Short mmCIF file of C-alpha atoms in Angstrom, two decimals:
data_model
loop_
_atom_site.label_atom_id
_atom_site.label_comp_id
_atom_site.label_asym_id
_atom_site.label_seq_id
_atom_site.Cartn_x
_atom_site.Cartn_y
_atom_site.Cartn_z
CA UNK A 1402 142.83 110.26 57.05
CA UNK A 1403 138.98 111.19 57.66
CA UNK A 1404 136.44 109.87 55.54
CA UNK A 1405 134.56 112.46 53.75
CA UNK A 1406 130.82 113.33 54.85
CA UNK A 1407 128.91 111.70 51.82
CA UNK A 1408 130.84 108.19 52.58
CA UNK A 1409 129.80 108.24 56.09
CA UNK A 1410 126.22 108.88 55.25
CA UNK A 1411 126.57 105.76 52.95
CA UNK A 1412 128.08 103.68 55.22
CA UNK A 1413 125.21 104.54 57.93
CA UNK A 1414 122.65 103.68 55.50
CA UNK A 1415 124.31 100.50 54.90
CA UNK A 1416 124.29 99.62 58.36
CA UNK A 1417 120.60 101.01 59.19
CA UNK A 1418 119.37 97.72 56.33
CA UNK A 1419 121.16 95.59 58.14
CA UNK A 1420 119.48 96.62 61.26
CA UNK A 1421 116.37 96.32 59.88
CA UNK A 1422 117.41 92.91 58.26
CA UNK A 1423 118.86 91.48 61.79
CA UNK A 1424 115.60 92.28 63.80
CA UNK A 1425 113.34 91.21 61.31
CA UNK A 1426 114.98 88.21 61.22
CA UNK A 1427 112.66 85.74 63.35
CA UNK A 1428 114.71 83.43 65.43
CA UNK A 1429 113.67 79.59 64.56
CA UNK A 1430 110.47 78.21 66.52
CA UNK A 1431 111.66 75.47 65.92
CA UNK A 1432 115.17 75.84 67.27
CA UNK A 1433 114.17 77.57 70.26
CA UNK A 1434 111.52 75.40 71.68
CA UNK A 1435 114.18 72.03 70.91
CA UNK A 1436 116.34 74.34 72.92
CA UNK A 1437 113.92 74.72 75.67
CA UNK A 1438 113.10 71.12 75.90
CA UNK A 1439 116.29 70.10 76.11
CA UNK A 1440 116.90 72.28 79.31
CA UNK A 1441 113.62 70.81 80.73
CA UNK A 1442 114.71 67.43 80.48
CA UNK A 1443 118.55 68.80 81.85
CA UNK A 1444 116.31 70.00 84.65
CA UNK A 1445 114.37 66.78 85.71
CA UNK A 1446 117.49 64.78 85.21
CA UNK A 1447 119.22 66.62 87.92
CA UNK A 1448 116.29 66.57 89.86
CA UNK A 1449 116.32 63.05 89.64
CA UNK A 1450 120.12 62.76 91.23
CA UNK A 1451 119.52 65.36 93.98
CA UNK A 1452 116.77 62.79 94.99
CA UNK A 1453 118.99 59.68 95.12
CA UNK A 1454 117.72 58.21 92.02
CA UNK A 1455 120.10 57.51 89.14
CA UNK A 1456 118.63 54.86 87.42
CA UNK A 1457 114.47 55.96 86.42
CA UNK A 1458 113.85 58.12 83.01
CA UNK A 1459 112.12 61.47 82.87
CA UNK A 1460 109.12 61.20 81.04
CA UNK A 1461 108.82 62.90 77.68
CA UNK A 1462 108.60 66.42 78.25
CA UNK A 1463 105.22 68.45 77.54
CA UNK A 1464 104.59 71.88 76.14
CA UNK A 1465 101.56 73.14 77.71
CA UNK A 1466 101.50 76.44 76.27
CA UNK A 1467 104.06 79.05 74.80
CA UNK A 1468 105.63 79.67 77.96
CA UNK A 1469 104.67 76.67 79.93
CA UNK A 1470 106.62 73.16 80.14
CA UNK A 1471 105.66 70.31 82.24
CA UNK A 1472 108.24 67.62 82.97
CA UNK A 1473 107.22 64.26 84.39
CA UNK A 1474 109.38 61.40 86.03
CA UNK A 1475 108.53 57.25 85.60
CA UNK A 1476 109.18 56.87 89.56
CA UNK A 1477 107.67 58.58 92.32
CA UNK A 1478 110.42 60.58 93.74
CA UNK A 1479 110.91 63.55 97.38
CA UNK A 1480 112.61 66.22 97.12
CA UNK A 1481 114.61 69.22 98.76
CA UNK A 1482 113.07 72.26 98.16
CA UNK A 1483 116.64 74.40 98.38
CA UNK A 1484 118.26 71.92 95.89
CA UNK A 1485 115.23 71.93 93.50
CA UNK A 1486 115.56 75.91 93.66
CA UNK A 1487 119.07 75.68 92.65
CA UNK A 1488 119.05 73.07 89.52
CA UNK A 1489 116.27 75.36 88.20
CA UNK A 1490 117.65 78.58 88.88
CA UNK A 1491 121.27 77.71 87.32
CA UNK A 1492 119.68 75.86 84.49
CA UNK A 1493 117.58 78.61 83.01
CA UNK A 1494 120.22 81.49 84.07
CA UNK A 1495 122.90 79.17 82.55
CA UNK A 1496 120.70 78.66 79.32
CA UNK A 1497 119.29 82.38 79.13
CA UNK A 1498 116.08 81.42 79.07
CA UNK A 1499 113.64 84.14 79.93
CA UNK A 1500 114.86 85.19 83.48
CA UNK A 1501 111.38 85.61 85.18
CA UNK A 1502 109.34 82.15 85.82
CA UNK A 1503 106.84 80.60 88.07
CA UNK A 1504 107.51 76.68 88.90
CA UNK A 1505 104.97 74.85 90.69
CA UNK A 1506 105.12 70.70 91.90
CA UNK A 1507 101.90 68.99 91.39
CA UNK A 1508 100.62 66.01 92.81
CA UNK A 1509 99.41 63.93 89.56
CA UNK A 1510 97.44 61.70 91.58
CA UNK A 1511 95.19 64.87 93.69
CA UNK A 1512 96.27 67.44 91.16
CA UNK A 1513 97.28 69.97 93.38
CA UNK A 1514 100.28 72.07 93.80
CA UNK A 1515 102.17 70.42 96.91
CA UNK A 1516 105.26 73.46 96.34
CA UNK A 1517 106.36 76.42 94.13
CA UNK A 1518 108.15 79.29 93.92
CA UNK A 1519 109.01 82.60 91.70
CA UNK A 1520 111.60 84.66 90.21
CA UNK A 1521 110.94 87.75 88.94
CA UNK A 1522 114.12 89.26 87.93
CA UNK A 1523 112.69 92.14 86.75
CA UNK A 1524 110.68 93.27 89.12
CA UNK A 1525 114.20 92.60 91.70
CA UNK A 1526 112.03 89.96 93.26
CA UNK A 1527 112.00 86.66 94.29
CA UNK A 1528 108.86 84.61 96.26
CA UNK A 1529 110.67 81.31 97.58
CA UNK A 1530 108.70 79.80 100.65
CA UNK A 1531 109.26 76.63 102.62
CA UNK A 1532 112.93 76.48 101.85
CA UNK A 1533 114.92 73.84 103.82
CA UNK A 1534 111.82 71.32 103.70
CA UNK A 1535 112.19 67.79 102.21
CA UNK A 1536 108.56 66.28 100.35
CA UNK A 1537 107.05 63.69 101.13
CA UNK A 1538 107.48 60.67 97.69
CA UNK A 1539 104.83 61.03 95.28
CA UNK A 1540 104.84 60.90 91.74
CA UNK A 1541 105.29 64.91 91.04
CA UNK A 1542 104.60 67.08 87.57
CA UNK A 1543 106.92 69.83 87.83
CA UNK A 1544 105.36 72.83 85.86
CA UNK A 1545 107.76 75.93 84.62
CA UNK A 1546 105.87 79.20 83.31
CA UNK A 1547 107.74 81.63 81.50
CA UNK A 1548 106.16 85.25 81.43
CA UNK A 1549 104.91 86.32 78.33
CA UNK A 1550 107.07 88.91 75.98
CA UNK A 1551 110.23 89.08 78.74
CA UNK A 1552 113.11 90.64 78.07
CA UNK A 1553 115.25 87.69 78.10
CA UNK A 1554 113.10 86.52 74.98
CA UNK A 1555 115.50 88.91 72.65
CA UNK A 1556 118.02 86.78 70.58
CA UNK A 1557 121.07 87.61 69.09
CA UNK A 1558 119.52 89.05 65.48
CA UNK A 1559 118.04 92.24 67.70
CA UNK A 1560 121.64 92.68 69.46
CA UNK A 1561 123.38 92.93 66.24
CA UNK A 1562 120.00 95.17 64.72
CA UNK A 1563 120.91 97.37 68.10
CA UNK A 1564 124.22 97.40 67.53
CA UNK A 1565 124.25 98.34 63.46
CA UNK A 1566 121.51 101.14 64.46
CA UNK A 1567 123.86 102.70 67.16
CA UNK A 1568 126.97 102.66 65.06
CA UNK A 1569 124.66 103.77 61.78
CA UNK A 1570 123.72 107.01 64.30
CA UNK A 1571 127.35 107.57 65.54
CA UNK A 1572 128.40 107.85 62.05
CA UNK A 1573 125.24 110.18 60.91
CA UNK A 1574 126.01 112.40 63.54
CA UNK A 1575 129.92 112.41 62.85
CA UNK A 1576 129.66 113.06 59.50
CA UNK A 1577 127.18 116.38 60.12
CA UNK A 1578 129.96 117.32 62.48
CA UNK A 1579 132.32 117.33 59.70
CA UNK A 1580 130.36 119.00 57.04
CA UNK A 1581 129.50 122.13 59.38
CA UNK A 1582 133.44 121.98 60.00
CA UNK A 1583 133.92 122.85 56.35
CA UNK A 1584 131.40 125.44 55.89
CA UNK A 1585 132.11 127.23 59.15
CA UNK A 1586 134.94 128.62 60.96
CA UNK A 1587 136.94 127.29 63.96
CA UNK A 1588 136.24 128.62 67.05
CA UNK A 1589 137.61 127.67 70.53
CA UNK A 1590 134.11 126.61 72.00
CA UNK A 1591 133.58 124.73 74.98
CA UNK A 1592 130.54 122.41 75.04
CA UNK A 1593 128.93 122.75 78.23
CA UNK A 1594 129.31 119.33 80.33
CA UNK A 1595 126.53 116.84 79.97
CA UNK A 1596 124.15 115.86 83.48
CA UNK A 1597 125.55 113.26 85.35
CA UNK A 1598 123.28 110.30 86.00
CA UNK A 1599 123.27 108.94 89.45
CA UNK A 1600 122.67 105.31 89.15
CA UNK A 1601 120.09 103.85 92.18
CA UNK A 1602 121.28 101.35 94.16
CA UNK A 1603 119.43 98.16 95.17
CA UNK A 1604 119.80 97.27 98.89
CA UNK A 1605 117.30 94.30 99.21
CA UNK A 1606 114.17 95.95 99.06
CA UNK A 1607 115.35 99.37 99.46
CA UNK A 1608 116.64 101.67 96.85
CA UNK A 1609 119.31 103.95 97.51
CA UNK A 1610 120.24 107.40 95.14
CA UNK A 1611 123.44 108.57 96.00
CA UNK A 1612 122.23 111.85 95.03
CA UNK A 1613 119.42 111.98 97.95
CA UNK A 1614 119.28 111.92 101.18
CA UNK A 1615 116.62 109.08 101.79
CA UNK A 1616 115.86 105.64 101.42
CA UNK A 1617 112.71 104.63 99.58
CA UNK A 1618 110.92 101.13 100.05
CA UNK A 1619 107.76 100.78 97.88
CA UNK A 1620 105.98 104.43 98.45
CA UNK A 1621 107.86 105.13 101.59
CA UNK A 1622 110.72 107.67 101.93
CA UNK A 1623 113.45 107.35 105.33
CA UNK A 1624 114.80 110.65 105.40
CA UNK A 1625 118.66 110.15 106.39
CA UNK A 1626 120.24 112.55 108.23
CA UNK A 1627 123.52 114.13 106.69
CA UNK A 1628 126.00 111.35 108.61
CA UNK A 1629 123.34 108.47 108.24
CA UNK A 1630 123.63 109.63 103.90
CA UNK A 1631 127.27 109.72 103.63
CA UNK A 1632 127.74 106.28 105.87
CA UNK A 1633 124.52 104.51 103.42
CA UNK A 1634 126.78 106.09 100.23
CA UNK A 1635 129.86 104.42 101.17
CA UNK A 1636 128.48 100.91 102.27
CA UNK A 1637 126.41 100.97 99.47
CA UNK A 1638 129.13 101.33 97.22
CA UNK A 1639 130.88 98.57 98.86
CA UNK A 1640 127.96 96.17 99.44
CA UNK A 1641 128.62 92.70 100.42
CA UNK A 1642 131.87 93.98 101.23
CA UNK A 1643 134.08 94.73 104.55
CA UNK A 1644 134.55 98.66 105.01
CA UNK A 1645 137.02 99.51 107.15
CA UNK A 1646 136.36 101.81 110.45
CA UNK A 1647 139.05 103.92 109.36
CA UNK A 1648 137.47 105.05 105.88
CA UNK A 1649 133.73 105.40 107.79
CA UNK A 1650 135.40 107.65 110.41
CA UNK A 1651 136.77 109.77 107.29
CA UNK A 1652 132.92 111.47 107.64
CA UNK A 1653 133.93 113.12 110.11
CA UNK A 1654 136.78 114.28 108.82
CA UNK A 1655 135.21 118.20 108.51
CA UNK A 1656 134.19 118.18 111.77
CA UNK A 1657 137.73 118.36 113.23
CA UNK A 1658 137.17 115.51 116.16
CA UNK A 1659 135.76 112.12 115.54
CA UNK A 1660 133.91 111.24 118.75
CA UNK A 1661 134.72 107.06 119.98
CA UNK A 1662 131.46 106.29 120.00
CA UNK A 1663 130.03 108.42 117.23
CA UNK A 1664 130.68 105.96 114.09
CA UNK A 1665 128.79 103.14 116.19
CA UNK A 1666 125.97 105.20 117.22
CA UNK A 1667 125.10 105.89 113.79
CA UNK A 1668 125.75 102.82 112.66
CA UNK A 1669 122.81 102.01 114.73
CA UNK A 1670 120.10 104.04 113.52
CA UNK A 1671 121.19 102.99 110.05
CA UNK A 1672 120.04 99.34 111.25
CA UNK A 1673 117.04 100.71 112.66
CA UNK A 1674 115.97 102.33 109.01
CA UNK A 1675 117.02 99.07 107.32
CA UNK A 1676 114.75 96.98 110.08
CA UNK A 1677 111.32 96.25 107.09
CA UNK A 1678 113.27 93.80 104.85
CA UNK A 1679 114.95 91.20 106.97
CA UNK A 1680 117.59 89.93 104.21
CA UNK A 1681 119.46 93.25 104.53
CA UNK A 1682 121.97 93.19 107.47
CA UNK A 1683 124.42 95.96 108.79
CA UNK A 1684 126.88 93.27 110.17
CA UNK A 1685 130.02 94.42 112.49
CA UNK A 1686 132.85 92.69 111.83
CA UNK A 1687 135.14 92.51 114.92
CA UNK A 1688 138.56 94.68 114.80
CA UNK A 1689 137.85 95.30 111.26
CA UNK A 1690 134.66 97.50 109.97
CA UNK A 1691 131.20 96.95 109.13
CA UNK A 1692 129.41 95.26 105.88
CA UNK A 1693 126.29 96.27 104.37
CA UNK A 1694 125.18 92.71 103.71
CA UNK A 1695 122.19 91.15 101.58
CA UNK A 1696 121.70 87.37 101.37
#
């Protein structure tokens, strides 16, 4: 049975106040910094075992700011830069804390920052120097800085105000569609097809529209010829992922006769365009294919 236009409209007003409601509702200051402490000290703990030492306390952990948090250990303690990268990384990703963050060691006794290192998720970029190096013991103040008004900030209350909204439209929308279906006539109509959306792919640096035949990095454009496009298309579809010769030789498949050597040679010039960021690789895999690879 369908529900008649005037009780749809009511229902979408009901949900449009509890939209309102849920993202006026301020999540606890309270709560969340607790929260956020308690990840901190999660984080210097770990720390703390990935050094060898499972017997010293972190220190009492110290908001510096809004989005700042310093964590301090009782012992002097080195440390691996890859594994501190790690326990921080997992522990805020784990903990959906705001997913771009600047963390920086700092000597307490010269005050200067001996390491650090960024994420910035947003931007689909990461600065992470030095990795692989072990530091020297000192008594290090590890400082995390969140930025300011990120996305990963929203809570729960705005989800469900997004969510109420969006179903509160859907059934606005439904219910004009059925009160122009009692006041007008049936007619076989087709609605023209709404614009398909290509989505861009992220290749390292690069980004990649299926719908174009170039690569762009920063300001630049690669123009692709029509082989190199159709190759990028499929091993960016299947990124990280073997693609058999077989289904790359299939762009060819117009031209009647697939030359040996042809697949290979473009395959090559692809490299050649990918060459500027150095963690994309266009790695053959023996008897098998090539992978489009980014580390």
């Amino acid at each position: 049975m369908m529900l008649k236009p005037r009780l749809l409209f009511i229902s979408a007003i009901l949900l449009i106040v509890t939209a309102v409601v849920a993202c006026l509702k301020p999540e606890s200051d309270t709560f969340a910094t607790g929260k956020e402490a308690v990840v901190m000290r999660s984080i210097g703990h770990q720390i703390l075992l990935s050094s060898g030492d499972s017997t010293s306390r972190v220190l009492p952990v110290s908001k510096i700011n809004d989005h700042e948090y310093q964590i301090q250990f009782e012992r002097a303690l080195i440390f691996k830069t890859d594994s501190v990268m790690k326990i921080i990384r997992q522990a805020i990703t784990a903990n959906h804390l705001p997913p771009d963050y600047v963390v920086n060691f700092v000597d307490s006794l010269s005050n200067q920052v001996v390491y650090g290192f960024a994420v910035l998720k947003t931007e689909q970029n990461q600065v992470m120097p030095c990795k692989g190096r072990t530091q020297p013991r000192a008594n290090y103040l590890v400082h995390i800085t969140f930025r300011k008004n990120s996305t990963g900030m929203l809570n729960k209350n705005y989800i469900v105000g997004a969510g109420s909204g969006l179903a509160a439209l859907i059934l606005i929308f439904s219910g004009l569609g059925l009160n122009r279906g009692e006041h007008k006539p049936s007619a076989n109509l087709v609605s023209p097809a709404l614009p398909t959306v290509t989505p861009v792919i992220y290749i390292g640096r690069y980004w990649f529209n299926p719908a174009h035949p170039y690569l762009e990095l920063k300001e630049e454009k690669i123009k692709l010829s029509d082989k190199e496009f159709k190759l990028l298309s499929i091993l960016a579809r299947h990124l990280n992922t073997v693609v058999d010769r077989s289904d790359l030789q299939k762009v060819w498949e117009d031209d009647g006769v697939i030359v040996g050597r042809s697949l290979d040679m473009f395959i090559s010039k692809l490299r050649k365009k990918l060459d500027q960021d150095p963690s994309v690789r266009l790695i053959n895999v023996h008897g098998k294919g090539y992978k489009l690879e980014t580390t």
